[in-house]
């Protein structure tokens, strides 16, 4: 290998390496090898090409840098510290410790200069592609002749592991199709992963694969050849396609006994090897967390350079404001994440008799919001005609014409990661759509959106067995519980068209995390009360739709429902009331929002007194005990569905007003409680055990104990 010939450059590169080595060693935890191998290419990128401003980390027109290989976090933390971000050496010394700003994998919003939460491999690749898409769309909306107010690039560093993950392949395929020419990916081609050589499981020609995707590809044979790396980046910037640069690096570079070994991947080098490695670099092995003055001075050039870049942009913004004041105001509003006043006021209110599938009401909401929330930007995974998610007349996002409707193809996981990247970038409110059962394919990205507090919206249609004829492969039953288990994700399952309008208002107005809409294929009856109550009620997660006269003290039974089961429960409540059983009907479309309400409100909706309760939801019963407790029964589906028209499925499973009313009577009069099985399991394959020990069998509708 040819080592860097410039002494100062080599000193700076070795400073990155030794800071990474020392931090991992002091923490006795982490990944030293990748930062050691990638230091040279990161140095070239950060000191010669990356347009960033350490003292102004949120400067809107900065280049974005994403470390998809998030396990190499000390590479990024070293660069942030050395170039002048708000990350003092004391934080490097507290790597992976409680309360530090240097966690094991980079976290967005915690550490200045970290553009994305990475670590689950492949996510950063998709995030970077989302950022590149956002830059193209924002530039198309706001740039004017002589005023390139949006003009930046996205760089991503990935590992072998990133490129083995399916999400990276999905996202890279789309990026090539869209010809995202301002995207450059540096591939840390070190031939090693945690279990050993990548050759054990990975023998493909990666650049050839990316050639087939439509990318511009190059190879750099020596990861320490600064000029070769420089030339490759220069060529990448000049090409109109997205670029992959495969840089042949050596994990644990400089370690006499652990270079090119998995032993340098996921554990500290050890005190003896740290000493030997520093000696190999020509460093004093007794110095830890040492930053030579010359290296510090070199890296600190990023501060005045960044201030100059940001200042130049401010001057361009001033000129842009003078020429296009309305556009400038709109751009800054969107970059600040503020909604237009009254953005959700025009959402439709529906009258009794206007019965719609909630996906249809969602489509109407998207058309309204498409006008009042121009930052709303997204699309579907080859299901826009089923999810009903297009902004009509807004065009498709294509390589030469970046319209508003994104066509993700059948790439659900990449779609989720790309949406996160759009949210990280700023200027947009991304929404993405597929069938609810395929939310499983997106789960990794959804979890990271929740962890990072990203404002993304998921439109998941065809919820529950009400999907019908497509059968159990497409019918989500466990998904409500699984999604409700993700912290900071709000899942809203509206029960009619008015609740759907209200759900979209919540989704748009939330700013500190993702919102998922669970929507029906089948039409639902519009309840008379929701026109007046849904907007406020859904915003609080749950509310009283109607109740018998006499107030809470006079209530015999509280019926609680979500989604398509709300109109069924409403009909059952009418029947029970007519025969003298005093009922309260509660809609509980968003558990997470409801739990955020003051205790007084929650107790007002679901009184703590021992009222009998019956919950109704066409999904697994897990979790409903928190709202039913020991005072009633849970009606759900603790097994897979069937292929048949939705009315037939609901009939066989007992999701109809007559059975709900009958169960309500038994809760009140007989003390029926526990999980209630569906009525007819006869369609299920022989030998399939339905539900758990709390579920009855066959046609038994009795309580489960």
PDB file of N, CA, C and O in Angstrom, residues 298-331:
ATOM      1  N   UNK A 298      -5.167  22.231  10.956  1.00  0.00           N
ATOM      2  CA  UNK A 298      -5.643  21.830   9.626  1.00  0.00           C
ATOM      3  C   UNK A 298      -7.160  21.629   9.635  1.00  0.00           C
ATOM      4  O   UNK A 298      -7.880  22.151   8.776  1.00  0.00           O
ATOM      5  N   UNK A 299      -7.656  20.865  10.601  1.00  0.00           N
ATOM      6  CA  UNK A 299      -9.090  20.599  10.650  1.00  0.00           C
ATOM      7  C   UNK A 299      -9.900  21.866  10.931  1.00  0.00           C
ATOM      8  O   UNK A 299     -11.019  22.021  10.439  1.00  0.00           O
ATOM      9  N   UNK A 300      -9.325  22.781  11.717  1.00  0.00           N
ATOM     10  CA  UNK A 300     -10.075  23.986  12.099  1.00  0.00           C
ATOM     11  C   UNK A 300     -10.332  24.919  10.931  1.00  0.00           C
ATOM     12  O   UNK A 300     -11.144  25.845  11.042  1.00  0.00           O
ATOM     13  N   UNK A 301      -9.657  24.677   9.811  1.00  0.00           N
ATOM     14  CA  UNK A 301      -9.947  25.489   8.622  1.00  0.00           C
ATOM     15  C   UNK A 301     -11.408  25.349   8.198  1.00  0.00           C
ATOM     16  O   UNK A 301     -11.934  26.203   7.473  1.00  0.00           O
ATOM     17  N   UNK A 302     -12.041  24.270   8.619  1.00  0.00           N
ATOM     18  CA  UNK A 302     -13.450  24.063   8.258  1.00  0.00           C
ATOM     19  C   UNK A 302     -14.336  25.161   8.822  1.00  0.00           C
ATOM     20  O   UNK A 302     -15.392  25.461   8.251  1.00  0.00           O
ATOM     21  N   UNK A 303     -13.929  25.775   9.929  1.00  0.00           N
ATOM     22  CA  UNK A 303     -14.790  26.785  10.559  1.00  0.00           C
ATOM     23  C   UNK A 303     -14.902  28.039   9.700  1.00  0.00           C
ATOM     24  O   UNK A 303     -16.019  28.425   9.312  1.00  0.00           O
ATOM     25  N   UNK A 304     -13.791  28.721   9.349  1.00  0.00           N
ATOM     26  CA  UNK A 304     -13.954  29.909   8.491  1.00  0.00           C
ATOM     27  C   UNK A 304     -14.486  29.562   7.105  1.00  0.00           C
ATOM     28  O   UNK A 304     -15.243  30.346   6.523  1.00  0.00           O
ATOM     29  N   UNK A 305     -14.106  28.387   6.591  1.00  0.00           N
ATOM     30  CA  UNK A 305     -14.613  27.990   5.278  1.00  0.00           C
ATOM     31  C   UNK A 305     -16.129  27.823   5.333  1.00  0.00           C
ATOM     32  O   UNK A 305     -16.856  28.284   4.445  1.00  0.00           O
ATOM     33  N   UNK A 306     -16.618  27.180   6.388  1.00  0.00           N
ATOM     34  CA  UNK A 306     -18.054  26.984   6.530  1.00  0.00           C
ATOM     35  C   UNK A 306     -18.794  28.289   6.733  1.00  0.00           C
ATOM     36  O   UNK A 306     -19.891  28.491   6.182  1.00  0.00           O
ATOM     37  N   UNK A 307     -18.222  29.179   7.525  1.00  0.00           N
ATOM     38  CA  UNK A 307     -18.871  30.466   7.736  1.00  0.00           C
ATOM     39  C   UNK A 307     -18.930  31.261   6.440  1.00  0.00           C
ATOM     40  O   UNK A 307     -19.920  31.959   6.174  1.00  0.00           O
ATOM     41  N   UNK A 308     -17.893  31.137   5.623  1.00  0.00           N
ATOM     42  CA  UNK A 308     -17.901  31.812   4.322  1.00  0.00           C
ATOM     43  C   UNK A 308     -18.979  31.224   3.411  1.00  0.00           C
ATOM     44  O   UNK A 308     -19.732  31.954   2.757  1.00  0.00           O
ATOM     45  N   UNK A 309     -19.066  29.902   3.389  1.00  0.00           N
ATOM     46  CA  UNK A 309     -20.082  29.251   2.555  1.00  0.00           C
ATOM     47  C   UNK A 309     -21.489  29.647   2.991  1.00  0.00           C
ATOM     48  O   UNK A 309     -22.338  29.994   2.157  1.00  0.00           O
ATOM     49  N   UNK A 310     -21.736  29.598   4.293  1.00  0.00           N
ATOM     50  CA  UNK A 310     -23.056  29.963   4.795  1.00  0.00           C
ATOM     51  C   UNK A 310     -23.334  31.440   4.568  1.00  0.00           C
ATOM     52  O   UNK A 310     -24.469  31.829   4.234  1.00  0.00           O
ATOM     53  N   UNK A 311     -22.311  32.270   4.726  1.00  0.00           N
ATOM     54  CA  UNK A 311     -22.484  33.704   4.482  1.00  0.00           C
ATOM     55  C   UNK A 311     -22.797  34.003   3.030  1.00  0.00           C
ATOM     56  O   UNK A 311     -23.644  34.854   2.726  1.00  0.00           O
ATOM     57  N   UNK A 312     -22.104  33.307   2.117  1.00  0.00           N
ATOM     58  CA  UNK A 312     -22.392  33.486   0.687  1.00  0.00           C
ATOM     59  C   UNK A 312     -23.834  33.108   0.385  1.00  0.00           C
ATOM     60  O   UNK A 312     -24.517  33.773  -0.409  1.00  0.00           O
ATOM     61  N   UNK A 313     -24.296  32.022   1.014  1.00  0.00           N
ATOM     62  CA  UNK A 313     -25.684  31.604   0.789  1.00  0.00           C
ATOM     63  C   UNK A 313     -26.657  32.641   1.339  1.00  0.00           C
ATOM     64  O   UNK A 313     -27.690  32.917   0.714  1.00  0.00           O
ATOM     65  N   UNK A 314     -26.345  33.216   2.483  1.00  0.00           N
ATOM     66  CA  UNK A 314     -27.205  34.262   3.044  1.00  0.00           C
ATOM     67  C   UNK A 314     -27.306  35.450   2.083  1.00  0.00           C
ATOM     68  O   UNK A 314     -28.384  36.048   1.927  1.00  0.00           O
ATOM     69  N   UNK A 315     -26.216  35.774   1.438  1.00  0.00           N
ATOM     70  CA  UNK A 315     -26.256  36.865   0.455  1.00  0.00           C
ATOM     71  C   UNK A 315     -27.140  36.483  -0.727  1.00  0.00           C
ATOM     72  O   UNK A 315     -27.918  37.309  -1.230  1.00  0.00           O
ATOM     73  N   UNK A 316     -27.031  35.232  -1.164  1.00  0.00           N
ATOM     74  CA  UNK A 316     -27.896  34.777  -2.253  1.00  0.00           C
ATOM     75  C   UNK A 316     -29.359  34.788  -1.821  1.00  0.00           C
ATOM     76  O   UNK A 316     -30.250  35.102  -2.609  1.00  0.00           O
ATOM     77  N   UNK A 317     -29.591  34.416  -0.561  1.00  0.00           N
ATOM     78  CA  UNK A 317     -30.963  34.430  -0.039  1.00  0.00           C
ATOM     79  C   UNK A 317     -31.516  35.854  -0.013  1.00  0.00           C
ATOM     80  O   UNK A 317     -32.689  36.076  -0.339  1.00  0.00           O
ATOM     81  N   UNK A 318     -30.686  36.820   0.354  1.00  0.00           N
ATOM     82  CA  UNK A 318     -31.124  38.217   0.362  1.00  0.00           C
ATOM     83  C   UNK A 318     -31.529  38.657  -1.039  1.00  0.00           C
ATOM     84  O   UNK A 318     -32.572  39.308  -1.226  1.00  0.00           O
ATOM     85  N   UNK A 319     -30.716  38.299  -2.026  1.00  0.00           N
ATOM     86  CA  UNK A 319     -31.047  38.646  -3.413  1.00  0.00           C
ATOM     87  C   UNK A 319     -32.317  37.932  -3.863  1.00  0.00           C
ATOM     88  O   UNK A 319     -33.155  38.500  -4.583  1.00  0.00           O
ATOM     89  N   UNK A 320     -32.459  36.675  -3.436  1.00  0.00           N
ATOM     90  CA  UNK A 320     -33.652  35.894  -3.779  1.00  0.00           C
ATOM     91  C   UNK A 320     -34.894  36.529  -3.160  1.00  0.00           C
ATOM     92  O   UNK A 320     -35.943  36.642  -3.814  1.00  0.00           O
ATOM     93  N   UNK A 321     -34.776  36.970  -1.911  1.00  0.00           N
ATOM     94  CA  UNK A 321     -35.909  37.623  -1.243  1.00  0.00           C
ATOM     95  C   UNK A 321     -36.327  38.885  -1.991  1.00  0.00           C
ATOM     96  O   UNK A 321     -37.519  39.188  -2.109  1.00  0.00           O
ATOM     97  N   UNK A 322     -35.346  39.618  -2.453  1.00  0.00           N
ATOM     98  CA  UNK A 322     -35.662  40.860  -3.164  1.00  0.00           C
ATOM     99  C   UNK A 322     -36.388  40.580  -4.471  1.00  0.00           C
ATOM    100  O   UNK A 322     -37.320  41.307  -4.847  1.00  0.00           O
ATOM    101  N   UNK A 323     -35.974  39.507  -5.151  1.00  0.00           N
ATOM    102  CA  UNK A 323     -36.563  39.194  -6.457  1.00  0.00           C
ATOM    103  C   UNK A 323     -37.858  38.392  -6.323  1.00  0.00           C
ATOM    104  O   UNK A 323     -38.793  38.579  -7.120  1.00  0.00           O
ATOM    105  N   UNK A 324     -37.918  37.522  -5.349  1.00  0.00           N
ATOM    106  CA  UNK A 324     -39.071  36.613  -5.198  1.00  0.00           C
ATOM    107  C   UNK A 324     -39.469  36.551  -3.717  1.00  0.00           C
ATOM    108  O   UNK A 324     -39.266  35.530  -3.040  1.00  0.00           O
ATOM    109  N   UNK A 325     -40.020  37.616  -3.169  1.00  0.00           N
ATOM    110  CA  UNK A 325     -40.295  37.656  -1.724  1.00  0.00           C
ATOM    111  C   UNK A 325     -41.259  36.574  -1.248  1.00  0.00           C
ATOM    112  O   UNK A 325     -41.066  36.000  -0.176  1.00  0.00           O
ATOM    113  N   UNK A 326     -42.294  36.299  -2.022  1.00  0.00           N
ATOM    114  CA  UNK A 326     -43.262  35.280  -1.595  1.00  0.00           C
ATOM    115  C   UNK A 326     -42.624  33.891  -1.578  1.00  0.00           C
ATOM    116  O   UNK A 326     -42.855  33.103  -0.645  1.00  0.00           O
ATOM    117  N   UNK A 327     -41.840  33.595  -2.608  1.00  0.00           N
ATOM    118  CA  UNK A 327     -41.175  32.295  -2.656  1.00  0.00           C
ATOM    119  C   UNK A 327     -40.179  32.144  -1.513  1.00  0.00           C
ATOM    120  O   UNK A 327     -40.056  31.065  -0.911  1.00  0.00           O
ATOM    121  N   UNK A 328     -39.446  33.205  -1.228  1.00  0.00           N
ATOM    122  CA  UNK A 328     -38.464  33.154  -0.140  1.00  0.00           C
ATOM    123  C   UNK A 328     -39.157  32.908   1.201  1.00  0.00           C
ATOM    124  O   UNK A 328     -38.696  32.095   2.019  1.00  0.00           O
ATOM    125  N   UNK A 329     -40.271  33.580   1.417  1.00  0.00           N
ATOM    126  CA  UNK A 329     -41.015  33.386   2.664  1.00  0.00           C
ATOM    127  C   UNK A 329     -41.518  31.950   2.759  1.00  0.00           C
ATOM    128  O   UNK A 329     -41.442  31.313   3.826  1.00  0.00           O
ATOM    129  N   UNK A 330     -42.033  31.436   1.657  1.00  0.00           N
ATOM    130  CA  UNK A 330     -42.552  30.070   1.649  1.00  0.00           C
ATOM    131  C   UNK A 330     -41.434  29.058   1.887  1.00  0.00           C
ATOM    132  O   UNK A 330     -41.597  28.088   2.646  1.00  0.00           O
ATOM    133  N   UNK A 331     -40.283  29.256   1.266  1.00  0.00           N
ATOM    134  CA  UNK A 331     -39.156  28.342   1.459  1.00  0.00           C
ATOM    135  C   UNK A 331     -38.737  28.299   2.926  1.00  0.00           C
ATOM    136  O   UNK A 331     -38.559  27.218   3.505  1.00  0.00           O
TER     137      UNK A 331
END
